Short mmCIF file of C-alpha atoms in Angstrom, two decimals:
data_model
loop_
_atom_site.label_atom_id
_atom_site.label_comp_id
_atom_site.label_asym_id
_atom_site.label_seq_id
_atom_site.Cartn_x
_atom_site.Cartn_y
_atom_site.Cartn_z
CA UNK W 1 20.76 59.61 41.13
CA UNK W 2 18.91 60.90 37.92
CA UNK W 3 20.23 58.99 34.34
CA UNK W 4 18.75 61.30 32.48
CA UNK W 5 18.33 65.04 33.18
CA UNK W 6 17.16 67.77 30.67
CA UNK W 7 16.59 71.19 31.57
CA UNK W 8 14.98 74.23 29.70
CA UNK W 9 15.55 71.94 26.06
CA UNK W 10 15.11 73.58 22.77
CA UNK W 11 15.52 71.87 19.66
CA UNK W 12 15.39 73.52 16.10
CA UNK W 13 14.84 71.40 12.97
CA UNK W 14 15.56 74.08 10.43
CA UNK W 15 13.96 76.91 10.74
CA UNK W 16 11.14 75.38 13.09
CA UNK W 17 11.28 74.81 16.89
CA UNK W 18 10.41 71.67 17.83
CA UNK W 19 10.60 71.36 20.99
CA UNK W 20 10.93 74.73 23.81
CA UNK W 21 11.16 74.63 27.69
CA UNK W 22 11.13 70.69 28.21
CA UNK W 23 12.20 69.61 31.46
CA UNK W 24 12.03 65.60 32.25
CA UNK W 25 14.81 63.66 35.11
CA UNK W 26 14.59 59.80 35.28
CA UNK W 27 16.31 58.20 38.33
CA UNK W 28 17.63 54.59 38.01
CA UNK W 29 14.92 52.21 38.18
CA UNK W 30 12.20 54.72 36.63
CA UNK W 31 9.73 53.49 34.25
CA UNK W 32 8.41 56.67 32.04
CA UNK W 33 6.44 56.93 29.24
CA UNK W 34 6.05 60.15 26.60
CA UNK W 35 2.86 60.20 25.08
CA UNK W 36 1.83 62.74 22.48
CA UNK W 37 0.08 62.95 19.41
CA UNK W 38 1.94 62.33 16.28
CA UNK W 39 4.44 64.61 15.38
CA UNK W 40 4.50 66.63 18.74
CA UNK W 41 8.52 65.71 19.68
CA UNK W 42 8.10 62.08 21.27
CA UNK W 43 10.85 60.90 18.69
CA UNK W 44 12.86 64.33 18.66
CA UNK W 45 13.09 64.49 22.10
CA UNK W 46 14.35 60.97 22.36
CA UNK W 47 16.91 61.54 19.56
CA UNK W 48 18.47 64.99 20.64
CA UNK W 49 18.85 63.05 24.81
CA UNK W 50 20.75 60.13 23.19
CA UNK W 51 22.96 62.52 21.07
CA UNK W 52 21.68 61.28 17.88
CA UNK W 53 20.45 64.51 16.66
CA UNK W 54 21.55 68.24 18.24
CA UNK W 55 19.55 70.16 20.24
CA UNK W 56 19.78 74.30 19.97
CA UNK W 57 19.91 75.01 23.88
CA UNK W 58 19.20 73.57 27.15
CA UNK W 59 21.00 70.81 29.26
CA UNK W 60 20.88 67.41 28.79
CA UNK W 61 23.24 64.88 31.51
CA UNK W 62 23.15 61.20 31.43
CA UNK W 63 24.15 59.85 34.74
CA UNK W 64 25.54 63.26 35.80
CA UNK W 65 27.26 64.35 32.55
CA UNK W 66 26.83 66.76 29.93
CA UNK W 67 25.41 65.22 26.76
CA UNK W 68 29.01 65.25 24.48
CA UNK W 69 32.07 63.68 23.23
CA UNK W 70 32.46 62.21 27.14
CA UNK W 71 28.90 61.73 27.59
CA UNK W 72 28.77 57.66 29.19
CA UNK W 73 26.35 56.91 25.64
CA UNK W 74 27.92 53.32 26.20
CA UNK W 75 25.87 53.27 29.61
CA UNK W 76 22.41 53.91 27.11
CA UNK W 77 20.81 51.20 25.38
CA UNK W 78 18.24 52.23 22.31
CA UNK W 79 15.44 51.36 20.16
CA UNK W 80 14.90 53.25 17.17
CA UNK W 81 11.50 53.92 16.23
CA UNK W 82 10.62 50.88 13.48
CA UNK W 83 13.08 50.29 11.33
CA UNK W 84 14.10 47.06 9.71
CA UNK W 85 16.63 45.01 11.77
CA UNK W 86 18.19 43.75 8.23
CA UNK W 87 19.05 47.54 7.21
CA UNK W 88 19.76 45.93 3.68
CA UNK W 89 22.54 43.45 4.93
CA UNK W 90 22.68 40.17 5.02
CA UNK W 91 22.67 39.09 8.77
CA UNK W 92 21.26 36.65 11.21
CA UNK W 93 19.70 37.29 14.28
CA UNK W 94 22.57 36.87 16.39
CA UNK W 95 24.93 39.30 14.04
CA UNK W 96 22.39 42.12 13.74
CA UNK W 97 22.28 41.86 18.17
CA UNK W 98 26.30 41.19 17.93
CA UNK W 99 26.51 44.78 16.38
CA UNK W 100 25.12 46.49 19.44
CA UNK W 101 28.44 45.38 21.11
CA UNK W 102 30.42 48.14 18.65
CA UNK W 103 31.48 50.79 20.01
CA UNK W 104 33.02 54.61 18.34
CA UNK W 105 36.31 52.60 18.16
CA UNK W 106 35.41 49.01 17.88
CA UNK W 107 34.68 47.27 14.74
CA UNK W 108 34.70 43.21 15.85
CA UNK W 109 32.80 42.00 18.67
CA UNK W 110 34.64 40.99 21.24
CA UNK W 111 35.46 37.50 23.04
CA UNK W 112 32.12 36.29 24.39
CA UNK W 113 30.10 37.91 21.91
CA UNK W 114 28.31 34.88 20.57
CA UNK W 115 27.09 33.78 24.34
CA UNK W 116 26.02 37.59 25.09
CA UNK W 117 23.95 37.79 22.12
CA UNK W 118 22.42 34.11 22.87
CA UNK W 119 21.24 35.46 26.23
CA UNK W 120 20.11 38.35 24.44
CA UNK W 121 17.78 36.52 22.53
CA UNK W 122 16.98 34.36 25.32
CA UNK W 123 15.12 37.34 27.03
CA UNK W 124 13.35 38.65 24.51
CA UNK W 125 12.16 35.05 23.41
CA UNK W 126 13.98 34.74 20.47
CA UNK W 127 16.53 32.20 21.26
CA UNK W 128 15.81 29.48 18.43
CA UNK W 129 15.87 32.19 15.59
CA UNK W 130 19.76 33.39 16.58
CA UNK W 131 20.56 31.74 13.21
CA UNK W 132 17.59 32.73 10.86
CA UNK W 133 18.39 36.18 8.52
CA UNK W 134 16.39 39.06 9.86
CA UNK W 135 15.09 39.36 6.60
CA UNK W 136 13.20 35.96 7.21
CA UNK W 137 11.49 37.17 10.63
CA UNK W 138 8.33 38.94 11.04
CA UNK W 139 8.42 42.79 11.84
CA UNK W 140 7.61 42.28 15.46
CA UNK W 141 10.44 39.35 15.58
CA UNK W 142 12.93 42.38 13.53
CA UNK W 143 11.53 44.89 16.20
CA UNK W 144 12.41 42.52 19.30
CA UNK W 145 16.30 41.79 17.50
CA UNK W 146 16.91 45.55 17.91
CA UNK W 147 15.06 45.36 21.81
CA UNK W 148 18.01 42.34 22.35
CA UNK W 149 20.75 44.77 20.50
CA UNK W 150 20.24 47.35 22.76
CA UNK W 151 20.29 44.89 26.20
CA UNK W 152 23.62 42.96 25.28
CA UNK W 153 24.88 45.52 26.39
CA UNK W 154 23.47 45.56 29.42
CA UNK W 155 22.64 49.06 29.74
CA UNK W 156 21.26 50.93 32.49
CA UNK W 157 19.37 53.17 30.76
CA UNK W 158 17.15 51.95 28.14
CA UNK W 159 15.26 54.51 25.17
CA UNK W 160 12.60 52.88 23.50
CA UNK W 161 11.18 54.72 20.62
CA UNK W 162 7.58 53.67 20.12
CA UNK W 163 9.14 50.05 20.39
CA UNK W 164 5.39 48.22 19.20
CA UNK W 165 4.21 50.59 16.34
CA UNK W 166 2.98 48.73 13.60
CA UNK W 167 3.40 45.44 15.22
CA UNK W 168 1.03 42.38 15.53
CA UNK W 169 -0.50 41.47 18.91
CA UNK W 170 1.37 38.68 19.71
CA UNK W 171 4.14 40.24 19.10
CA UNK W 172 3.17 43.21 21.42
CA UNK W 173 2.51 40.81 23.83
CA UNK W 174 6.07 38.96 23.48
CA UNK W 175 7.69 42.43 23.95
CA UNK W 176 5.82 43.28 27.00
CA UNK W 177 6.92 39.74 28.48
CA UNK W 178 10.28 40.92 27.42
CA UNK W 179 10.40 43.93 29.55
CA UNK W 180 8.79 42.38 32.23
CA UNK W 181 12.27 40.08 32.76
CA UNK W 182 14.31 42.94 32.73
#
């Protein structure tokens, strides 16, 4: 069964095309990669399949459905391409992976919460910082909170935008151990 499927994509920012006649399917289990030279669409086309921005025409389907208001987006776990984990707010590491348990109609994390966001942690090695602010981590510790936001979830389709740009080696290396566990 494909998770993702786009057909015949076009995407318009303003007046320019973007992207024209992109086809990609991923089947549960896939690894894929898109590699491009800056600014050719790598973070567009990631965007416009999780719904974040809209695409002009085409077909996009997660797990069998039409990218929209019923589209299973809860089913999708994502990494934005670098961005702070702290977003200006005063969090620790466990609140900041907490928050990727909200949902269109939930503002509180649910029963459990606490324990999901520990194991979290736990598999991108981050356990013993749950309680340290973001704003007190390194950017490739920040970069590997959002990795563990998008897992408590436990999705079972995971977008990573350029997940280790601009981020140290070890760090690199402690996100590729990461993935490896999953």
């Amino acid at each position: 069964m494909s998770v993702l499927a786009v057909r015949d994509l076009r995407v318009d920012l303003g007046a320019h095309t973007v992207l024209h006649d992109v086809d990609v399917e991923v089947s549960a289990g896939e690894v894929v990669a898109i590699l491009g030279a800056n600014g050719s669409g790598k973070s567009t086309l990631v965007r416009a399949t999780t719904g974040i921005i809209p695409f002009h025409s085409g077909q996009i389907e997660l797990f069998g459905v039409p990218l929209g208001p019923r589209a299973p987006l809860d089913r999708v776990g994502y990494v934005p391409q670098r961005v702070s984990a702290a977003s200006g707010v005063v969090a620790t590491a466990s609140e900041v992976v907490q928050s990727g348990l909200l949902g269109r109609r939930r503002f509180r994390p649910g029963r459990g919460a606490h324990a999901r966001a520990a194991e979290a942690l736990e598999l991108v090695g981050l356990a013993a910082a749950a309680e340290r602010p973001v704003t007190e981590l390194s950017g490739g510790q920040q970069q590997r909170v959002l990795i563990a936001r998008a897992l408590v979830r436990q999705p079972e389709l995971l977008v990573l935008d350029e997940p280790v740009a601009g981020v140290d080696l070890p760090s690199q290396e402690a996100f590729a151990r990461s993935l490896e566990r999953l």
